[in-house]
């Protein structure tokens, strides 16, 4: 039992202010690219996730049983319910652009829940759509001023095309994925030899983990291992996306890694991950999932990504802007006037706490406004000002704001 | 610019790793064998070397507290760290084995009690044999466990086999061979790729690419 421990850092107002800032910037950015925000239910049917194979590990889901005996799960992912929702729409809008900010629940994570902000683009399978999403991700990270980051682009099926004739079983496939994604070249070759694979195929497979870095170099190297028409198409597609990214002027944020593997099995084309300097885990993940809609009797290509909001919030060292809270004290006879003044100040976006003044003046906390009969006094650590009317005080505040804006 | 941090397992394996770095032209001047310091810098402060317990090296690298780690594969498998195991350095070669009292054998149809510093590796090995085991996590003198009766068998690293022999034990089954690996944090691999590739290339020239 971890009783009473404060596991959640968002308990602290400064911390939460950063998180809110990140969410605000992201949703604003998503909206500017034409994405409409939606919400999915917290409680989902267990079968929804059980039916879509190879997505969320069933043991990772937090389950509960409702009074009728039905098994529910706490939303372990946003993409699947949003896809189901989209395919259920009567009048499909194509392309469909949806975004979300939702808590995701998993039993494996230390905190059990984390906030993801992401987008899904339905109905388009073009390099333009893929590049748009990557550009959206890059500009979003710039918007929240993440100092140094990279987006790593890979492909979910490119290397798997090579394995069509190899007939690996599930355990062998998993082991090979593990070697490839950890770039463990010294163990890949003995492993493949033991499987009695064709020497030419082994030669190609051992190159996969090394296909990373400079894009034009990687694409040239990848030409050498192409063995099917499908691989040719996918590589040309990838190269088209890269050219689009150059026109977005964001190629300096991009790194190619054809050994990238995502454990979400529904990915079918380009996949990508975002990394920030000094943070071990990805801050963003996404990719193309053209066949997920088939689960819901639709054939709509789709692509999406999700940011890890809590990680992004922790990357912000200081709050971009912190406005002070002003305490407004009043003598009991001036209470009504004080409440009106407080509300007028709030109209100017001031943060006001009202409080009856005590007997002595010793309970004054700067900054404050003291409402007395026929006058009010503003004071902070540096200065003190007296105003004959409330109007005077309001005008002074307004002037101060204008000056600040002009600075 | 922050220096690139290299985490090394302290103690006996450190000497070999430092020699390898030296051969690759990467020098940490103030390092000598008897030092108690845990942090060192190279001359132009672009690289920082830190010394950790072996089992902590993959964790530091996975979390991004260190960009690079030089550590035995035993520690990588046991911690199941999600890192790039990009280069086999060819040093610290040894193997994981199951050992028991001399003259005993490894039954395959009963639940065994295994004493080990590496419960995950023990579990994975016996899972592949479809055998259930109970593990007793130990932190040292593992060879004692079967002698005193704490466990039936042990799973441990075997280099020469001398320690086993002197304690009346012998290897009953080999699990896998291990050696020292060059590991890299997955984020650093892209965000600091130039610096990391530089170190990697230098080491590749010394050990050769496998």
Coordinates of C-alpha atoms in Angstrom, one line a residue:
Chain A
X1 CA 0.0 0.0 0.0
X2 CA 1.3 3.4 -0.9
X3 CA -1.2 5.2 1.4
X4 CA -1.3 8.9 1.7
X5 CA 1.9 9.5 -0.3
X6 CA 1.6 12.4 -2.6
X7 CA 2.5 10.6 -5.8
X8 CA 1.1 13.1 -8.1
X9 CA 3.3 16.1 -8.6
X10 CA 0.4 18.2 -10.1
X11 CA -0.8 18.7 -6.5
X12 CA 1.5 21.7 -6.5
X13 CA 0.0 24.9 -8.0
X14 CA 3.2 25.9 -9.8
X15 CA 3.6 22.5 -11.3
X16 CA 0.0 22.5 -12.4
X17 CA 0.3 26.0 -13.9
X18 CA 3.0 24.5 -16.2
X19 CA 0.8 21.7 -17.2
X20 CA -2.1 24.0 -17.9
X21 CA 0.2 26.2 -20.0
X22 CA 1.3 23.2 -22.1
X23 CA -2.3 22.0 -22.6
X24 CA -3.4 25.5 -23.5
X25 CA -0.6 25.9 -26.1
X26 CA -1.2 22.5 -27.6
X27 CA -5.0 22.7 -28.0
X28 CA -4.5 26.2 -29.4
X29 CA -2.0 24.9 -32.0
X30 CA -4.2 21.9 -32.9
X31 CA -7.2 24.2 -33.4
X32 CA -5.1 26.4 -35.7
X33 CA -4.5 23.4 -37.9
X34 CA -8.2 22.8 -38.1
X35 CA -8.6 20.0 -35.5
X36 CA -11.7 19.8 -33.5
X37 CA -11.4 18.6 -29.9
X38 CA -13.4 15.6 -28.6
X39 CA -13.6 13.6 -25.4
X40 CA -14.0 9.8 -25.0
X41 CA -15.6 8.0 -22.1
X42 CA -13.4 7.3 -19.0
X43 CA -15.0 3.8 -18.7
X44 CA -14.7 1.7 -21.8
X45 CA -16.0 -1.8 -22.6
X46 CA -13.2 -4.4 -22.1
X47 CA -14.2 -6.1 -25.3
X48 CA -13.4 -3.0 -27.4
X49 CA -9.7 -3.4 -26.5
X50 CA -9.8 -7.2 -26.5
X51 CA -11.1 -7.2 -30.0
X52 CA -8.4 -5.0 -31.4
X53 CA -5.5 -7.4 -31.2
X54 CA -1.9 -6.3 -30.3
X55 CA -2.6 -2.9 -29.0
X56 CA -2.8 -2.5 -25.3
X57 CA -1.7 -5.5 -23.3
X58 CA -4.8 -6.8 -21.5
X59 CA -2.8 -7.2 -18.2
X60 CA -1.8 -3.5 -18.4
X61 CA -5.4 -2.3 -18.3
X62 CA -7.2 -1.2 -15.1
X63 CA -10.4 -3.2 -15.0
X64 CA -13.6 -2.9 -12.9
X65 CA -16.9 -4.8 -12.9
X66 CA -20.2 -2.9 -13.0
X67 CA -23.2 -4.1 -11.0
X68 CA -24.5 -6.2 -14.0
X69 CA -21.2 -8.1 -14.1
X70 CA -19.9 -6.4 -17.2
X71 CA -16.1 -5.8 -17.3
X72 CA -15.1 -2.3 -17.9
X73 CA -11.6 -0.7 -18.3
X74 CA -10.4 2.7 -17.5
X75 CA -9.5 4.3 -20.8
X76 CA -6.1 2.8 -21.6
X77 CA -5.7 4.7 -25.0
X78 CA -7.5 7.4 -26.9
X79 CA -6.9 6.4 -30.5
X80 CA -9.1 3.3 -30.5
X81 CA -12.3 4.9 -29.0
X82 CA -11.8 8.0 -31.3
X83 CA -11.5 5.7 -34.3
X84 CA -14.6 3.8 -33.3
X85 CA -16.5 7.1 -32.8
X86 CA -15.4 8.4 -36.2
X87 CA -16.4 5.2 -38.0
X88 CA -19.8 5.3 -36.3
X89 CA -20.6 8.8 -37.6
X90 CA -23.5 8.9 -40.1
X91 CA -22.0 11.7 -42.2
X92 CA -18.4 11.0 -42.4
X93 CA -16.5 14.2 -42.9
X94 CA -13.4 13.5 -45.0
X95 CA -10.8 14.2 -44.1
X96 CA -11.7 14.3 -40.5
X97 CA -9.5 16.1 -38.1
X98 CA -10.0 15.4 -34.3
X99 CA -7.9 16.3 -31.3
X100 CA -8.1 15.4 -27.6
X101 CA -6.6 16.0 -24.2
X102 CA -7.3 13.0 -22.0
X103 CA -6.0 11.0 -19.1
X104 CA -4.8 7.5 -20.0
X105 CA -4.8 4.8 -17.4
X106 CA -2.4 1.9 -17.3
X107 CA -1.5 -0.4 -14.4
X108 CA 2.1 -0.5 -15.4
X109 CA 2.8 3.2 -15.0
X110 CA 4.0 4.4 -11.6
X111 CA 1.3 7.0 -11.4
X112 CA -1.4 4.8 -13.0
X113 CA -2.6 7.7 -15.1
X114 CA -1.0 10.2 -17.4
X115 CA -2.3 13.0 -19.6
X116 CA -2.0 12.8 -23.4
X117 CA -2.7 15.5 -25.9
X118 CA -3.0 14.3 -29.5
X119 CA -4.6 14.5 -32.9
X120 CA -6.0 11.9 -35.4
X121 CA -6.4 12.6 -39.1
X122 CA -8.9 10.3 -40.9
X123 CA -9.5 9.7 -44.6
X124 CA -6.1 10.7 -46.1
X125 CA -3.2 8.5 -47.1
X126 CA -0.8 10.9 -48.7
X127 CA 2.7 12.1 -47.9
X128 CA 1.1 15.6 -47.5
X129 CA -1.0 14.3 -44.6
X130 CA 2.0 12.7 -42.9
X131 CA 4.1 15.8 -43.3
X132 CA 1.3 18.0 -42.0
X133 CA 1.2 15.9 -38.8
X134 CA 4.9 16.0 -38.3
X135 CA 5.0 19.7 -38.9
X136 CA 2.2 20.2 -36.4
X137 CA 4.2 18.2 -33.8
X138 CA 7.4 20.3 -34.5
X139 CA 5.6 23.7 -34.4
X140 CA 3.8 22.6 -31.2
X141 CA 7.0 21.8 -29.4
X142 CA 8.5 25.1 -30.6
X143 CA 5.4 26.9 -29.3
X144 CA 5.9 25.5 -25.8
X145 CA 9.6 26.4 -26.2
X146 CA 11.0 23.0 -25.6
X147 CA 14.7 24.0 -26.0
X148 CA 16.2 21.0 -27.9
X149 CA 14.3 18.2 -29.4
X150 CA 14.2 15.8 -32.4
X151 CA 11.5 13.8 -34.2
X152 CA 12.7 10.3 -35.2
X153 CA 10.9 8.9 -38.2
X154 CA 10.7 5.2 -39.0
X155 CA 8.4 2.8 -40.8
X156 CA 6.2 0.1 -39.2
X157 CA 6.3 -2.4 -42.0
X158 CA 9.4 -1.7 -44.1
X159 CA 11.6 -4.3 -42.5
X160 CA 8.7 -6.8 -41.9
X161 CA 8.3 -7.0 -45.6
X162 CA 11.7 -8.8 -45.6
X163 CA 10.3 -11.5 -43.4
X164 CA 7.5 -12.7 -45.6
X165 CA 9.4 -15.8 -46.6
X166 CA 11.1 -16.4 -43.3
X167 CA 8.0 -17.8 -41.5
X168 CA 9.0 -16.9 -38.0
X169 CA 6.8 -17.8 -35.1
X170 CA 5.5 -15.2 -32.6
X171 CA 8.3 -15.8 -30.1
X172 CA 11.1 -15.6 -32.7
X173 CA 9.5 -12.5 -34.2
X174 CA 9.4 -10.8 -30.8
X175 CA 13.0 -11.7 -30.1
X176 CA 14.0 -10.3 -33.5
X177 CA 12.1 -7.1 -32.9
X178 CA 13.8 -6.8 -29.5
X179 CA 17.3 -7.1 -31.2
X180 CA 16.4 -4.7 -33.9
X181 CA 14.9 -2.0 -31.7
X182 CA 17.9 -2.2 -29.3
X183 CA 20.3 -2.1 -32.3
X184 CA 21.9 -5.3 -30.8
X185 CA 23.9 -6.2 -33.9
X186 CA 26.3 -8.5 -32.2
X187 CA 23.5 -10.9 -31.2
X188 CA 21.3 -10.5 -34.3
X189 CA 23.6 -12.5 -36.6
X190 CA 24.0 -15.6 -34.4
X191 CA 20.3 -15.5 -33.8
X192 CA 19.4 -15.4 -37.5
X193 CA 21.9 -18.1 -38.4
X194 CA 20.3 -20.4 -35.9
X195 CA 17.0 -19.9 -37.6
X196 CA 18.6 -21.2 -40.9
X197 CA 17.6 -18.1 -42.8
X198 CA 18.9 -17.4 -46.3
X199 CA 22.3 -15.8 -46.0
X200 CA 21.2 -13.0 -48.3
X201 CA 18.2 -12.2 -46.1
X202 CA 20.5 -12.3 -43.0
X203 CA 22.8 -9.7 -44.7
X204 CA 19.8 -7.5 -45.3
X205 CA 18.3 -7.9 -41.8
X206 CA 21.5 -7.0 -40.0
X207 CA 21.6 -3.7 -41.9
X208 CA 18.2 -2.6 -40.6
X209 CA 19.3 -1.4 -37.2
X210 CA 22.0 0.7 -38.8
X211 CA 19.6 2.6 -41.1
X212 CA 19.5 5.8 -39.1
X213 CA 20.8 9.3 -39.2
X214 CA 21.2 11.6 -42.2
X215 CA 18.0 11.1 -44.3
X216 CA 19.4 11.0 -47.9
X217 CA 22.2 8.6 -46.8
X218 CA 19.7 6.3 -45.1
X219 CA 17.4 6.3 -48.1
X220 CA 20.3 5.5 -50.4
X221 CA 21.4 2.6 -48.1
X222 CA 17.9 1.3 -47.8
X223 CA 17.7 1.0 -51.6
X224 CA 20.2 -1.8 -51.4
X225 CA 17.9 -4.0 -49.2
X226 CA 14.7 -3.6 -51.1
X227 CA 13.3 -6.9 -52.2
X228 CA 9.6 -6.3 -53.0
X229 CA 7.5 -3.7 -54.8
X230 CA 5.9 -2.8 -51.6
X231 CA 9.2 -1.9 -50.0
X232 CA 10.0 0.3 -53.1
X233 CA 6.7 2.1 -52.7
X234 CA 7.1 2.7 -49.0
X235 CA 10.6 4.0 -49.4
X236 CA 9.5 6.4 -52.2
X237 CA 6.7 7.5 -49.9
X238 CA 9.1 8.2 -47.1
X239 CA 11.3 10.1 -49.4
X240 CA 8.3 12.2 -50.5
X241 CA 7.5 13.0 -46.9
X242 CA 11.0 14.1 -46.3
X243 CA 10.9 16.5 -49.2
X244 CA 7.7 18.0 -47.9
X245 CA 9.3 18.5 -44.5
X246 CA 12.1 20.4 -46.2
X247 CA 9.5 22.8 -47.6
X248 CA 8.1 23.2 -44.1
X249 CA 11.7 24.2 -43.1
X250 CA 11.8 21.7 -40.3
X251 CA 14.2 19.1 -41.6
X252 CA 16.7 20.1 -38.9
X253 CA 14.4 18.6 -36.3
X254 CA 14.1 15.3 -38.2
X255 CA 16.1 12.1 -37.9
X256 CA 15.4 8.9 -39.7
X257 CA 15.6 5.5 -38.0
X258 CA 14.3 2.5 -40.0
X259 CA 15.0 0.2 -37.0
X260 CA 12.4 2.0 -35.0
X261 CA 9.7 -0.3 -33.7
X262 CA 6.5 0.7 -31.9
X263 CA 4.7 -1.9 -29.7
X264 CA 1.3 -0.7 -30.8
X265 CA 0.6 -3.3 -33.5
X266 CA -1.9 -1.2 -35.4
X267 CA 0.7 1.0 -37.1
X268 CA 1.0 0.3 -40.8
X269 CA 3.1 3.0 -42.3
X270 CA 5.2 5.9 -41.1
X271 CA 5.8 5.9 -37.3
X272 CA 7.5 8.6 -35.3
X273 CA 8.7 9.5 -31.8
X274 CA 9.8 12.8 -30.3
X275 CA 12.7 13.2 -27.9
X276 CA 13.8 16.1 -25.8
X277 CA 17.4 16.6 -24.7
X278 CA 18.0 15.3 -21.2
X279 CA 14.9 13.2 -21.0
X280 CA 15.2 9.4 -21.6
X281 CA 11.6 8.7 -22.6
X282 CA 9.8 9.8 -25.7
X283 CA 7.7 13.0 -25.3
X284 CA 5.6 12.1 -28.3
X285 CA 4.6 9.0 -30.3
X286 CA 2.6 8.5 -33.4
X287 CA 2.2 7.0 -36.8
X288 CA -0.1 5.8 -39.6
X289 CA -2.7 3.2 -38.8
X290 CA -4.6 2.5 -42.0
X291 CA -6.2 -0.8 -41.0
X292 CA -7.5 0.0 -37.5
X293 CA -10.8 1.2 -39.1
X294 CA -11.3 -2.3 -40.6
X295 CA -12.0 -3.5 -37.0
X296 CA -15.1 -1.2 -37.2
X297 CA -16.2 -2.3 -40.7
X298 CA -14.7 0.8 -42.4
X299 CA -11.8 1.3 -44.7
X300 CA -10.5 4.7 -43.8
X301 CA -6.8 5.4 -43.7
X302 CA -5.7 7.4 -40.6
X303 CA -2.7 8.9 -38.9
X304 CA -2.2 10.4 -35.4
X305 CA 0.1 11.2 -32.6
X306 CA 0.0 11.9 -28.9
X307 CA 2.1 14.1 -26.6
X308 CA 3.0 13.2 -23.1
X309 CA 1.7 16.3 -21.4
X310 CA 3.2 15.6 -17.9
X311 CA 6.7 15.1 -19.3
X312 CA 6.4 18.3 -21.3
X313 CA 5.3 20.2 -18.2
X314 CA 8.3 18.9 -16.3
X315 CA 10.6 20.2 -19.1
X316 CA 9.5 23.8 -18.5
X317 CA 11.9 25.2 -15.9
X318 CA 10.0 28.3 -15.1
X319 CA 6.5 29.5 -15.6
X320 CA 6.4 31.8 -18.6
X321 CA 4.3 34.4 -16.8
X322 CA 3.0 34.6 -13.3
X323 CA 0.4 37.2 -12.3
X324 CA 0.2 38.2 -8.7
X325 CA -2.7 37.7 -6.4
X326 CA -3.8 40.9 -4.7
X327 CA -5.5 40.8 -1.3
X328 CA -8.3 43.3 -1.0
X329 CA -9.0 44.2 2.7
X330 CA -11.9 46.2 3.8
X331 CA -13.3 47.9 6.9
X332 CA -16.6 46.4 7.8
X333 CA -18.5 49.5 6.9
X334 CA -17.0 49.5 3.4
X335 CA -17.8 45.9 2.5
X336 CA -20.3 46.5 -0.3
X337 CA -18.0 49.0 -2.0
X338 CA -15.1 46.5 -1.6
X339 CA -17.0 43.8 -3.4
X340 CA -17.9 46.0 -6.3
X341 CA -14.3 47.2 -6.6
X342 CA -13.0 43.6 -6.5
X343 CA -15.3 42.6 -9.3
X344 CA -14.2 45.7 -11.4
X345 CA -10.5 44.7 -10.9
X346 CA -11.3 41.1 -12.0
X347 CA -12.6 42.6 -15.2
X348 CA -9.0 43.9 -15.8
X349 CA -7.8 40.3 -15.3
X350 CA -6.5 41.0 -11.7
X351 CA -6.6 38.1 -9.2
X352 CA -8.4 39.3 -6.1
X353 CA -9.0 37.7 -2.7
X354 CA -11.3 39.7 -0.5
X355 CA -11.0 39.7 3.3
X356 CA -12.3 41.7 6.2
X357 CA -9.5 43.7 7.8
X358 CA -8.5 42.7 11.4
X359 CA -8.3 45.1 14.3
X360 CA -4.7 45.9 13.9
X361 CA -3.0 46.7 10.5
X362 CA -0.4 44.0 11.1
X363 CA -2.2 41.4 9.0
X364 CA -1.4 43.1 5.8
X365 CA 0.3 40.9 3.1
X366 CA 1.8 42.6 0.1
X367 CA 0.5 43.3 -2.4
X368 CA -2.8 44.5 -1.1
X369 CA -5.5 47.1 -1.4
X370 CA -7.0 48.5 1.8
X371 CA -10.5 49.9 1.3
X372 CA -11.2 52.5 4.0
X373 CA -13.9 55.1 4.3
X374 CA -13.5 57.7 1.5
X375 CA -10.2 56.3 0.4
X376 CA -8.3 53.2 -0.6
X377 CA -4.6 52.5 -0.3
X378 CA -2.6 50.2 -2.6
X379 CA 0.7 48.9 -1.3
X380 CA 3.3 46.4 -2.4
X381 CA 6.9 45.7 -1.2
X382 CA 8.2 48.8 -3.0
X383 CA 5.5 51.5 -2.8
X384 CA 2.4 52.7 -1.3
X385 CA -0.3 54.8 -3.0
X386 CA -3.4 56.4 -1.8
X387 CA -6.5 57.1 -3.9
X388 CA -9.5 59.3 -3.1
X389 CA -12.0 57.4 -5.2
X390 CA -12.1 53.9 -6.5
X391 CA -12.3 55.3 -10.1
X392 CA -8.8 56.8 -9.6
X393 CA -7.5 53.5 -8.4
X394 CA -8.9 51.6 -11.4
X395 CA -7.5 54.1 -13.8
X396 CA -4.1 53.9 -12.2
X397 CA -4.1 50.0 -12.5
X398 CA -5.1 50.4 -16.2
X399 CA -2.3 52.8 -16.9
X400 CA 0.2 50.5 -15.2
X401 CA -0.9 47.6 -17.5
X402 CA -0.6 49.7 -20.6
X403 CA 2.9 50.8 -19.6
X404 CA 3.8 47.2 -19.0
X405 CA 2.6 46.3 -22.5
X406 CA 4.6 49.1 -24.1
X407 CA 7.8 48.0 -22.4
Chain B
X1 CA 26.7 22.7 -23.8
X2 CA 26.3 19.9 -21.3
X3 CA 29.0 17.3 -21.4
X4 CA 28.1 13.8 -22.6
X5 CA 27.9 11.5 -19.6
X6 CA 29.4 8.1 -19.7
X7 CA 28.4 5.7 -16.9
X8 CA 30.8 2.9 -16.0
X9 CA 30.5 0.0 -13.6
X10 CA 32.9 0.6 -10.8
X11 CA 35.2 -2.0 -9.3
X12 CA 37.1 -4.7 -11.2
X13 CA 35.5 -4.2 -14.7
X14 CA 36.3 -0.5 -14.7
X15 CA 40.0 -1.0 -15.4
X16 CA 39.4 -2.8 -18.6
X17 CA 36.8 -0.3 -19.8
X18 CA 39.1 2.6 -19.0
X19 CA 42.0 0.9 -20.9
X20 CA 39.6 0.5 -23.9
X21 CA 38.6 4.2 -23.8
X22 CA 42.3 5.1 -23.6
X23 CA 43.1 2.9 -26.6
X24 CA 40.3 4.8 -28.4
X25 CA 42.0 8.1 -27.6
X26 CA 39.5 9.1 -24.9
X27 CA 41.5 10.2 -21.8
X28 CA 40.4 11.1 -18.3
X29 CA 43.6 12.5 -16.9
X30 CA 42.8 12.6 -13.2
X31 CA 41.7 9.0 -13.1
X32 CA 43.9 6.4 -11.4
X33 CA 43.1 3.0 -10.0
X34 CA 43.2 4.0 -6.3
X35 CA 41.0 7.1 -6.6
X36 CA 37.8 7.3 -4.6
X37 CA 36.4 10.0 -6.8
X38 CA 33.2 9.1 -8.7
X39 CA 33.2 11.9 -11.4
X40 CA 35.9 12.7 -13.9
X41 CA 36.1 15.0 -16.9
X42 CA 38.2 14.8 -20.0
X43 CA 40.5 17.7 -20.9
X44 CA 38.0 19.9 -22.8
X45 CA 35.1 19.0 -20.5
X46 CA 33.1 17.6 -23.3
X47 CA 32.9 14.2 -21.7
X48 CA 32.0 13.3 -18.1
X49 CA 32.7 9.9 -16.6
X50 CA 30.7 8.6 -13.6
X51 CA 31.2 5.4 -11.7
X52 CA 28.1 3.5 -10.5
X53 CA 27.2 0.0 -9.3
X54 CA 26.9 -2.3 -12.3
X55 CA 23.2 -2.9 -11.9
X56 CA 22.6 0.9 -11.8
X57 CA 24.3 1.7 -15.1
X58 CA 21.5 0.5 -17.4
X59 CA 19.0 2.4 -15.2
X60 CA 20.9 5.7 -15.4
X61 CA 21.2 5.3 -19.2
X62 CA 17.5 4.3 -19.7
X63 CA 16.3 7.3 -17.7
X64 CA 18.7 9.6 -19.5
X65 CA 20.8 10.6 -16.5
X66 CA 23.8 9.2 -18.4
X67 CA 23.9 9.3 -22.2
X68 CA 26.3 6.3 -22.6
X69 CA 26.9 3.2 -20.5
X70 CA 29.7 0.7 -20.5
X71 CA 28.4 -2.3 -18.7
X72 CA 28.1 -6.1 -18.6
X73 CA 25.1 -7.6 -20.5
X74 CA 24.1 -9.4 -17.3
X75 CA 23.0 -6.1 -15.8
X76 CA 21.2 -5.1 -19.0
X77 CA 19.2 -8.3 -19.2
X78 CA 18.4 -8.3 -15.5
X79 CA 17.2 -4.7 -15.4
X80 CA 15.4 -5.1 -18.8
X81 CA 16.4 -1.6 -19.6
X82 CA 15.1 -0.1 -22.8
X83 CA 18.4 1.2 -24.4
X84 CA 20.4 0.8 -27.5
X85 CA 22.9 -2.1 -27.1
X86 CA 24.8 -0.8 -30.0
X87 CA 28.3 -2.3 -29.7
X88 CA 29.8 -5.4 -28.1
X89 CA 33.1 -4.3 -26.6
X90 CA 34.5 -7.9 -26.5
X91 CA 35.8 -7.6 -23.0
X92 CA 34.5 -9.1 -19.7
X93 CA 33.5 -12.3 -21.4
X94 CA 31.8 -14.8 -19.2
X95 CA 28.5 -16.8 -19.1
X96 CA 25.4 -17.3 -17.1
X97 CA 25.0 -20.7 -15.7
X98 CA 22.9 -22.8 -13.4
X99 CA 25.1 -24.5 -10.8
X100 CA 24.4 -27.0 -8.0
X101 CA 26.3 -29.4 -5.7
X102 CA 28.9 -31.5 -7.4
X103 CA 27.4 -34.7 -8.8
X104 CA 23.8 -33.4 -8.7
X105 CA 21.6 -33.0 -11.8
X106 CA 18.9 -30.5 -12.8
X107 CA 15.5 -32.2 -12.6
X108 CA 12.9 -30.9 -15.0
X109 CA 9.6 -32.0 -13.4
X110 CA 9.6 -30.3 -10.0
X111 CA 9.5 -26.7 -8.6
X112 CA 13.0 -25.6 -7.8
X113 CA 14.3 -23.0 -5.4
X114 CA 17.0 -20.8 -7.1
X115 CA 19.3 -18.5 -5.2
X116 CA 20.5 -15.7 -7.4
X117 CA 21.4 -12.0 -7.9
X118 CA 19.5 -12.2 -11.2
X119 CA 15.9 -13.3 -10.5
X120 CA 14.7 -12.2 -13.9
X121 CA 17.3 -14.1 -15.9
X122 CA 16.6 -17.2 -13.7
X123 CA 12.8 -16.9 -14.3
X124 CA 13.2 -16.4 -18.1
X125 CA 15.5 -19.4 -18.4
X126 CA 13.2 -21.8 -16.5
X127 CA 10.1 -20.4 -18.2
X128 CA 11.6 -21.5 -21.6
X129 CA 11.9 -25.0 -20.0
X130 CA 8.3 -24.8 -18.9
X131 CA 9.4 -25.2 -15.3
X132 CA 8.2 -23.2 -12.3
X133 CA 10.7 -21.9 -9.9
X134 CA 10.9 -19.9 -6.7
X135 CA 13.7 -17.4 -6.6
X136 CA 15.6 -16.1 -3.5
X137 CA 17.2 -12.8 -4.4
X138 CA 20.7 -12.6 -2.9
X139 CA 23.3 -9.8 -3.0
X140 CA 26.5 -11.8 -2.7
X141 CA 28.2 -15.1 -1.7
X142 CA 25.6 -16.8 -3.9
X143 CA 27.6 -20.0 -3.8
X144 CA 26.7 -20.5 -0.1
X145 CA 23.0 -20.9 -0.8
X146 CA 23.0 -24.6 -1.9
X147 CA 25.6 -25.6 0.8
X148 CA 23.6 -24.1 3.7
X149 CA 20.2 -25.2 2.2
X150 CA 18.7 -21.8 1.4
X151 CA 18.2 -22.9 -2.3
X152 CA 18.5 -26.0 -4.4
X153 CA 20.5 -24.4 -7.2
X154 CA 22.0 -21.0 -8.1
X155 CA 22.0 -18.9 -11.2
X156 CA 25.1 -16.8 -11.5
X157 CA 27.9 -15.5 -13.7
X158 CA 30.7 -18.0 -14.2
X159 CA 34.1 -16.7 -15.4
X160 CA 36.7 -19.4 -14.6
X161 CA 34.6 -21.7 -12.4
X162 CA 37.1 -21.5 -9.6
X163 CA 34.8 -20.1 -7.0
X164 CA 32.3 -22.8 -7.8
X165 CA 34.9 -25.6 -7.5
X166 CA 36.3 -24.3 -4.2
X167 CA 32.8 -24.4 -2.8
X168 CA 32.0 -27.9 -4.0
X169 CA 29.6 -26.8 -6.8
X170 CA 29.6 -27.3 -10.5
X171 CA 27.9 -26.0 -13.6
X172 CA 24.8 -28.0 -14.5
X173 CA 23.5 -25.9 -17.5
X174 CA 24.6 -22.9 -19.4
X175 CA 22.1 -20.1 -20.0
X176 CA 24.0 -17.7 -22.2
X177 CA 27.3 -16.0 -22.8
X178 CA 27.7 -12.3 -21.9
X179 CA 30.2 -9.6 -22.4
X180 CA 30.6 -5.9 -21.9
X181 CA 28.4 -3.7 -24.0
X182 CA 28.3 -0.1 -25.1
X183 CA 24.8 1.2 -24.5
X184 CA 23.1 4.5 -25.4
X185 CA 20.1 6.3 -24.2
X186 CA 17.4 6.4 -26.9
X187 CA 16.8 10.1 -26.7
X188 CA 20.5 11.1 -26.5
X189 CA 21.0 8.9 -29.6
X190 CA 19.0 11.4 -31.6
X191 CA 19.3 14.7 -29.6
X192 CA 23.1 14.4 -29.2
X193 CA 23.9 12.2 -32.2
X194 CA 27.1 13.9 -33.3
X195 CA 28.8 13.6 -29.9
X196 CA 27.7 10.0 -29.4
X197 CA 28.6 8.9 -32.9
X198 CA 32.1 10.4 -32.3
X199 CA 32.7 8.2 -29.2
X200 CA 31.1 5.2 -30.9
X201 CA 33.3 5.5 -34.0
X202 CA 36.5 5.8 -31.9
X203 CA 35.5 2.6 -30.0
X204 CA 34.5 0.7 -33.1
X205 CA 38.0 1.3 -34.5
X206 CA 39.5 -0.4 -31.4
X207 CA 37.2 -3.4 -31.1
X208 CA 36.2 -3.8 -34.8
X209 CA 32.6 -4.0 -35.9
X210 CA 31.0 -7.4 -35.2

